[in-house]
């Protein structure tokens, strides 16, 4: 697919444009509705200014967003979550059908098959590829830690982390999970990983750039990161816990805000990568029998009326209320694959970028496809 970037949030769009090309595990919204997103390997998304905000539910299908959660997202149908979002462009109208088809295929991959779908985002008409950015610190020990974080993130970026695979297959060395359960542990791992990346490390980067004193930043890092990371280590993510201990041990060596931002930004990207894989591997289909009531008000009314009628019958005592009819299952919603953003820049005309999807569960375009490589 092709998307045109615009000037609504020019700094965000430029940050994306400058980072291209890259590849990422394509994900799909699990709560909000018809929305696809993936983690973009762009450190600056954590803090770039984005003054233009919209309610995601109200914008046209095909709208492309970047967020401070390091997400590139695309709306392709109905959304229910009233979350403020920062648009940067829109998929071209002629690719809308492909976007919807890709969305349903990605939903099937995330919800059912667990077959990874890799999105490539590139400038339209230019070759694809992939690389992860590497920040630096002035202190040699801190810079070495950043290098190790970068290497580990690169290792698992397009390959499921072995520790997460083991966890999801029930191989948990600590025996976490009461009465041999696995789902309980998976649920808590998901609940701790997402805020650790989004709120803790992403928040620390923004706090540093907002000028919070370095001593306060060190203290906040110790307060916010240690407990969830230790718990995740117990649940099976030993590498994350090991990196967290190294980060906390290195805080006193961090001599300025720039080094602090570099270290926390790499931790944010690493944890967000883990979070993306965990969402992909999670056995969502295990809850397929639990479906939202189509009309909650009607269901409540029907239940109340049935209970009242049953209570009114009988002589010596109330009969057992009649069990209400089970609501009809709601249909599954689909999610879209990643669009290829185009280009932007202050005062310049919007450009285009193409998006390739693999494997073959999605419509694909070869980098050699003359249509995909057509100049803007």
C-alpha positions as CSV (number, residue, x, y, z in Angstrom):
1,X,0.0,0.0,0.0
2,X,0.9,3.6,-0.5
3,X,0.4,6.4,2.0
4,X,0.9,10.1,1.6
5,X,2.3,12.0,4.5
6,X,1.1,15.5,5.3
7,X,2.0,18.5,7.6
8,X,-0.5,18.0,10.4
9,X,2.3,16.7,12.7
10,X,5.3,17.6,10.5
11,X,7.9,16.7,13.1
12,X,6.5,13.2,13.6
13,X,6.2,12.7,9.9
14,X,9.7,13.9,9.3
15,X,11.0,11.6,12.1
16,X,9.4,8.6,10.4
17,X,10.6,9.7,6.9
18,X,14.2,10.0,8.1
19,X,14.2,6.5,9.7
20,X,13.1,4.7,6.6
21,X,13.4,1.9,5.5
22,X,12.7,-0.5,8.3
23,X,10.9,-3.8,9.0
24,X,8.8,-4.7,12.0
25,X,6.4,-7.4,13.3
26,X,3.0,-6.3,12.3
27,X,0.4,-6.2,15.0
28,X,-3.3,-5.6,15.3
29,X,-5.4,-3.8,17.9
30,X,-7.0,-6.2,20.4
31,X,-9.4,-3.8,22.1
32,X,-9.9,-0.6,20.1
33,X,-11.3,-2.1,16.9
34,X,-10.2,-2.0,13.2
35,X,-6.7,-0.7,13.7
36,X,-3.3,-2.0,12.8
37,X,0.0,-1.0,14.4
38,X,3.6,-2.1,14.8
39,X,6.6,-0.9,16.9
40,X,8.6,1.5,14.8
41,X,12.4,1.5,15.6
42,X,12.5,5.3,16.0
43,X,13.7,6.6,19.3
44,X,12.5,10.1,18.6
45,X,8.9,9.1,18.5
46,X,9.0,8.9,22.3
47,X,9.3,12.7,22.5
48,X,8.8,14.5,19.2
49,X,6.2,17.3,19.4
50,X,2.8,16.5,18.0
51,X,0.4,19.5,18.4
52,X,-2.4,18.2,16.2
53,X,-4.6,15.6,17.9
54,X,-7.8,13.9,16.8
55,X,-10.2,11.4,18.2
56,X,-9.2,8.3,16.3
57,X,-12.9,7.3,15.9
58,X,-13.8,10.3,13.8
59,X,-11.1,10.3,11.1
60,X,-11.3,8.6,7.7
61,X,-10.3,5.0,7.3
62,X,-6.7,4.8,6.0
63,X,-5.5,7.5,8.4
64,X,-1.9,6.9,9.4
65,X,-0.7,7.7,12.9
66,X,2.6,7.9,14.9
67,X,2.5,7.8,18.7
68,X,4.7,8.2,21.7
69,X,4.3,4.5,22.3
70,X,6.6,4.1,19.3
71,X,3.8,2.9,17.2
72,X,3.0,3.4,13.5
73,X,-0.8,2.8,13.2
74,X,-3.4,2.7,10.5
75,X,-7.2,2.9,11.0
76,X,-9.0,0.7,8.5
77,X,-12.6,0.5,10.0
78,X,-14.6,1.2,13.1
79,X,-12.8,2.1,16.2
80,X,-14.4,2.3,19.7
81,X,-11.7,3.7,21.9
82,X,-11.9,7.5,22.3
83,X,-8.1,7.9,22.4
84,X,-6.5,11.2,21.2
85,X,-4.1,10.3,18.4
86,X,-1.6,12.2,16.2
87,X,-2.2,11.7,12.4
88,X,0.7,12.1,9.9
89,X,-1.0,11.0,6.6
90,X,-3.4,8.7,4.9
91,X,-3.4,5.6,2.7
92,X,-4.3,6.6,-0.9
93,X,-7.9,5.8,-1.8
94,X,-7.1,3.3,-4.5
95,X,-5.4,1.1,-1.8
96,X,-8.3,1.1,0.7
97,X,-9.5,-2.4,-0.4
98,X,-6.0,-3.8,0.0
99,X,-5.7,-2.2,3.4
100,X,-8.9,-3.9,4.6
101,X,-7.9,-7.3,3.2
102,X,-4.5,-6.9,4.9
103,X,-6.2,-6.0,8.2
104,X,-8.3,-9.1,8.3
105,X,-5.3,-11.3,7.4
106,X,-3.2,-9.7,10.2
107,X,-6.1,-10.2,12.7
108,X,-6.1,-13.9,11.7
109,X,-2.4,-14.1,12.3
110,X,-2.5,-12.4,15.7
111,X,-5.7,-14.1,17.0
112,X,-5.5,-17.5,15.5
113,X,-2.5,-18.8,13.4
114,X,0.3,-17.0,15.2
115,X,2.2,-16.8,11.9
116,X,4.3,-13.7,12.1
117,X,3.6,-11.0,9.5
118,X,6.5,-8.7,8.8
119,X,5.8,-5.2,7.5
120,X,8.3,-3.2,5.6
121,X,8.1,0.6,5.5
122,X,10.1,2.4,2.9
123,X,10.1,5.5,0.8
124,X,8.1,5.0,-2.4
125,X,10.3,4.3,-5.3
126,X,13.3,3.5,-3.2
127,X,14.8,0.1,-2.0
128,X,13.6,-1.5,1.1
129,X,15.8,-2.7,4.0
130,X,16.1,-2.7,7.7
131,X,18.3,-1.3,10.5
132,X,17.9,-0.4,14.1
133,X,19.3,3.0,15.2
134,X,22.0,3.0,17.8
135,X,22.4,5.9,20.3
136,X,25.7,6.6,22.2
137,X,26.7,7.7,25.6
138,X,29.9,9.5,26.7
139,X,30.7,7.1,29.6
140,X,32.3,4.0,28.1
141,X,30.6,1.6,30.5
142,X,27.1,3.1,29.8
143,X,27.9,3.1,26.1
144,X,28.9,-0.5,26.2
145,X,25.6,-1.3,28.0
146,X,23.7,0.5,25.2
147,X,25.6,-1.5,22.6
148,X,24.5,-4.8,24.3
149,X,20.9,-3.6,24.5
150,X,21.0,-2.6,20.8
151,X,22.5,-6.0,19.9
152,X,19.8,-7.9,21.9
153,X,17.0,-5.8,20.4
154,X,18.3,-6.4,16.9
155,X,18.5,-10.2,17.6
156,X,14.8,-10.4,18.6
157,X,13.3,-7.7,16.4
158,X,12.1,-10.0,13.6
159,X,12.5,-13.3,15.5
160,X,10.4,-14.3,18.5
161,X,12.5,-14.1,21.7
162,X,13.3,-17.7,22.8
163,X,12.3,-16.9,26.4
164,X,8.9,-15.7,25.4
165,X,8.4,-18.8,23.2
166,X,9.3,-21.1,26.1
167,X,7.0,-19.2,28.4
168,X,4.0,-19.5,26.0
169,X,4.7,-23.2,25.5
170,X,4.7,-23.8,29.3
171,X,8.4,-24.1,29.9
172,X,8.9,-21.9,32.9
173,X,12.0,-22.7,35.0
174,X,10.8,-20.9,38.1
175,X,7.5,-22.9,38.0
176,X,5.5,-19.7,38.0
177,X,1.8,-20.3,37.7
178,X,-0.2,-21.7,40.6
179,X,-1.4,-25.3,40.2
180,X,0.7,-25.7,37.0
181,X,-1.4,-23.1,35.1
182,X,0.3,-21.1,32.3
183,X,-2.5,-18.7,31.2
184,X,-2.4,-16.9,34.6
185,X,1.4,-16.2,34.2
186,X,0.9,-15.1,30.6
187,X,-1.8,-12.7,31.6
188,X,0.4,-11.1,34.3
189,X,3.5,-10.9,32.0
190,X,1.4,-9.1,29.4
191,X,0.1,-6.7,32.1
192,X,3.5,-5.8,33.3
193,X,5.5,-5.6,30.0
194,X,3.3,-3.0,28.3
195,X,3.4,-0.3,30.9
196,X,7.1,-1.0,31.6
197,X,8.0,0.0,28.1
198,X,5.2,2.6,27.4
199,X,5.0,4.4,30.7
200,X,8.2,3.7,32.7
201,X,11.0,4.0,30.1
202,X,9.1,6.1,27.6
203,X,8.0,8.4,30.5
204,X,11.6,8.7,31.8
205,X,12.8,9.8,28.3
206,X,10.2,12.5,28.2
207,X,10.9,13.6,31.8
208,X,14.6,14.0,31.0
209,X,13.9,16.0,27.9
210,X,11.5,18.2,29.9
211,X,14.3,19.0,32.3
212,X,13.7,16.9,35.4
213,X,16.9,17.0,37.5
214,X,19.2,14.1,37.0
215,X,19.1,12.9,40.6
216,X,15.3,12.8,40.4
217,X,15.5,10.9,37.2
218,X,17.8,8.3,38.7
219,X,15.4,7.9,41.7
220,X,12.4,7.6,39.5
221,X,14.1,4.9,37.4
222,X,14.9,2.9,40.5
223,X,11.3,3.2,41.8
224,X,9.5,2.4,38.5
225,X,11.6,-0.2,36.9
226,X,12.9,-2.6,39.5
227,X,9.7,-4.3,40.8
228,X,8.0,-5.1,37.5
229,X,11.3,-6.2,35.9
230,X,12.1,-8.5,38.8
231,X,8.6,-10.1,38.5
232,X,9.0,-10.6,34.8
233,X,12.4,-12.2,35.4
234,X,10.7,-14.7,37.8
235,X,8.1,-15.4,35.1
236,X,10.7,-16.3,32.6
237,X,12.1,-13.1,31.1
238,X,15.6,-13.4,32.7
239,X,17.3,-11.4,30.0
240,X,15.1,-8.4,30.7
241,X,15.7,-8.6,34.4
242,X,19.5,-8.9,33.8
243,X,19.5,-5.8,31.6
244,X,17.4,-4.0,34.2
245,X,19.9,-4.7,37.0
246,X,22.7,-3.5,34.7
247,X,20.8,-0.3,34.0
248,X,20.1,0.4,37.6
249,X,23.7,-0.3,38.6
250,X,24.9,2.1,35.9
251,X,22.7,5.1,36.9
252,X,25.4,6.7,39.0
253,X,27.7,6.7,36.0
254,X,25.2,8.6,33.9
255,X,26.6,12.1,34.0
256,X,24.2,14.1,31.9
257,X,20.7,14.1,30.4
258,X,21.8,13.1,27.0
259,X,23.4,9.8,28.3
260,X,20.3,9.2,30.4
261,X,18.0,9.7,27.4
262,X,20.1,7.3,25.3
263,X,20.1,4.6,27.9
264,X,16.3,4.8,28.6
265,X,15.4,5.1,25.0
266,X,17.2,1.8,24.2
267,X,15.4,0.1,27.2
268,X,12.1,1.5,25.9
269,X,12.6,0.0,22.4
270,X,13.8,-3.3,23.8
271,X,10.8,-3.7,26.2
272,X,8.4,-2.5,23.5
273,X,9.8,-5.1,21.2
274,X,9.2,-7.8,23.8
275,X,5.7,-6.4,24.3
276,X,4.9,-6.7,20.6
277,X,6.0,-10.3,20.5
278,X,4.1,-11.1,23.6
279,X,0.9,-9.7,22.1
280,X,1.5,-11.8,19.0
281,X,2.1,-15.0,20.8
282,X,-0.6,-14.7,23.4
283,X,-3.4,-17.3,23.0
284,X,-6.2,-14.9,22.4
285,X,-8.3,-17.6,20.8
286,X,-8.6,-19.3,24.2
287,X,-11.3,-16.8,25.0
288,X,-13.2,-17.2,21.8
289,X,-16.3,-18.3,23.6
290,X,-16.5,-15.0,25.5
291,X,-18.2,-12.5,23.2
292,X,-19.5,-9.0,23.8
293,X,-23.3,-8.7,24.2
294,X,-24.6,-7.2,21.0
295,X,-27.0,-4.8,22.9
296,X,-26.2,-4.7,26.6
297,X,-29.3,-2.7,27.4
298,X,-31.7,-5.1,25.7
299,X,-29.9,-8.0,27.4
300,X,-30.3,-6.5,30.9
301,X,-34.0,-5.7,30.3
302,X,-34.7,-9.2,29.0
303,X,-32.9,-10.8,32.0
304,X,-34.9,-8.6,34.5
305,X,-38.2,-9.3,32.8
306,X,-37.6,-13.1,32.7
307,X,-36.6,-13.2,36.4
308,X,-39.6,-11.1,37.4
309,X,-42.0,-13.4,35.5
310,X,-40.4,-16.5,37.0
311,X,-40.7,-15.2,40.5
312,X,-44.3,-14.4,40.1
313,X,-45.2,-18.0,39.2
314,X,-45.5,-20.9,41.6
315,X,-47.5,-21.4,44.8
316,X,-45.5,-22.3,47.8
317,X,-42.2,-20.8,46.6
318,X,-40.6,-19.0,43.7
319,X,-39.5,-21.1,40.8
320,X,-36.0,-21.0,39.6
321,X,-35.7,-18.1,37.1
322,X,-35.6,-19.0,33.5
323,X,-32.2,-18.8,32.0
324,X,-32.1,-16.0,29.4
325,X,-31.2,-16.8,25.9
326,X,-27.5,-16.7,25.2
327,X,-26.6,-13.6,23.1
328,X,-25.6,-14.1,19.5
329,X,-21.8,-13.9,19.0
330,X,-20.5,-10.8,17.5
331,X,-18.5,-11.3,14.4
332,X,-14.7,-11.1,14.5
333,X,-13.2,-7.8,13.5
334,X,-10.2,-7.6,11.2
335,X,-7.0,-5.6,11.3
336,X,-4.8,-4.0,8.7
337,X,-1.2,-4.5,7.8
338,X,1.3,-1.8,7.8
339,X,1.2,1.0,5.2
340,X,4.3,2.5,3.7
341,X,4.5,6.1,4.6
342,X,5.5,8.8,2.2
343,X,7.6,11.8,2.7
344,X,7.1,15.1,4.3
345,X,9.2,18.1,5.3
346,X,8.4,21.6,6.4
347,X,7.1,23.6,3.4
348,X,7.6,20.7,1.0
349,X,5.0,18.8,-1.0
350,X,3.9,15.5,0.5
351,X,5.5,12.5,-1.0
352,X,4.7,8.8,-1.0
353,X,6.0,5.5,0.3
354,X,5.0,2.0,-0.5
355,X,4.5,-0.9,1.9
356,X,5.3,-4.5,1.4
357,X,3.9,-7.3,3.5
358,X,5.1,-10.8,4.1
359,X,4.6,-13.7,4.3
360,X,2.0,-14.6,1.7
361,X,-1.0,-14.3,4.0
362,X,-1.0,-10.6,3.0
363,X,-1.0,-8.9,-0.4
364,X,2.7,-8.5,-1.2
365,X,4.6,-6.2,-3.5
366,X,8.1,-7.0,-4.5
367,X,10.8,-4.3,-4.2
368,X,11.3,-4.9,-7.9
369,X,7.6,-4.4,-8.7
370,X,7.5,-1.4,-11.2
371,X,4.3,-0.3,-9.7
372,X,5.6,-0.4,-6.1
373,X,8.7,1.5,-7.2
374,X,6.9,4.2,-9.1
375,X,8.3,7.6,-8.3
376,X,6.2,10.0,-6.3
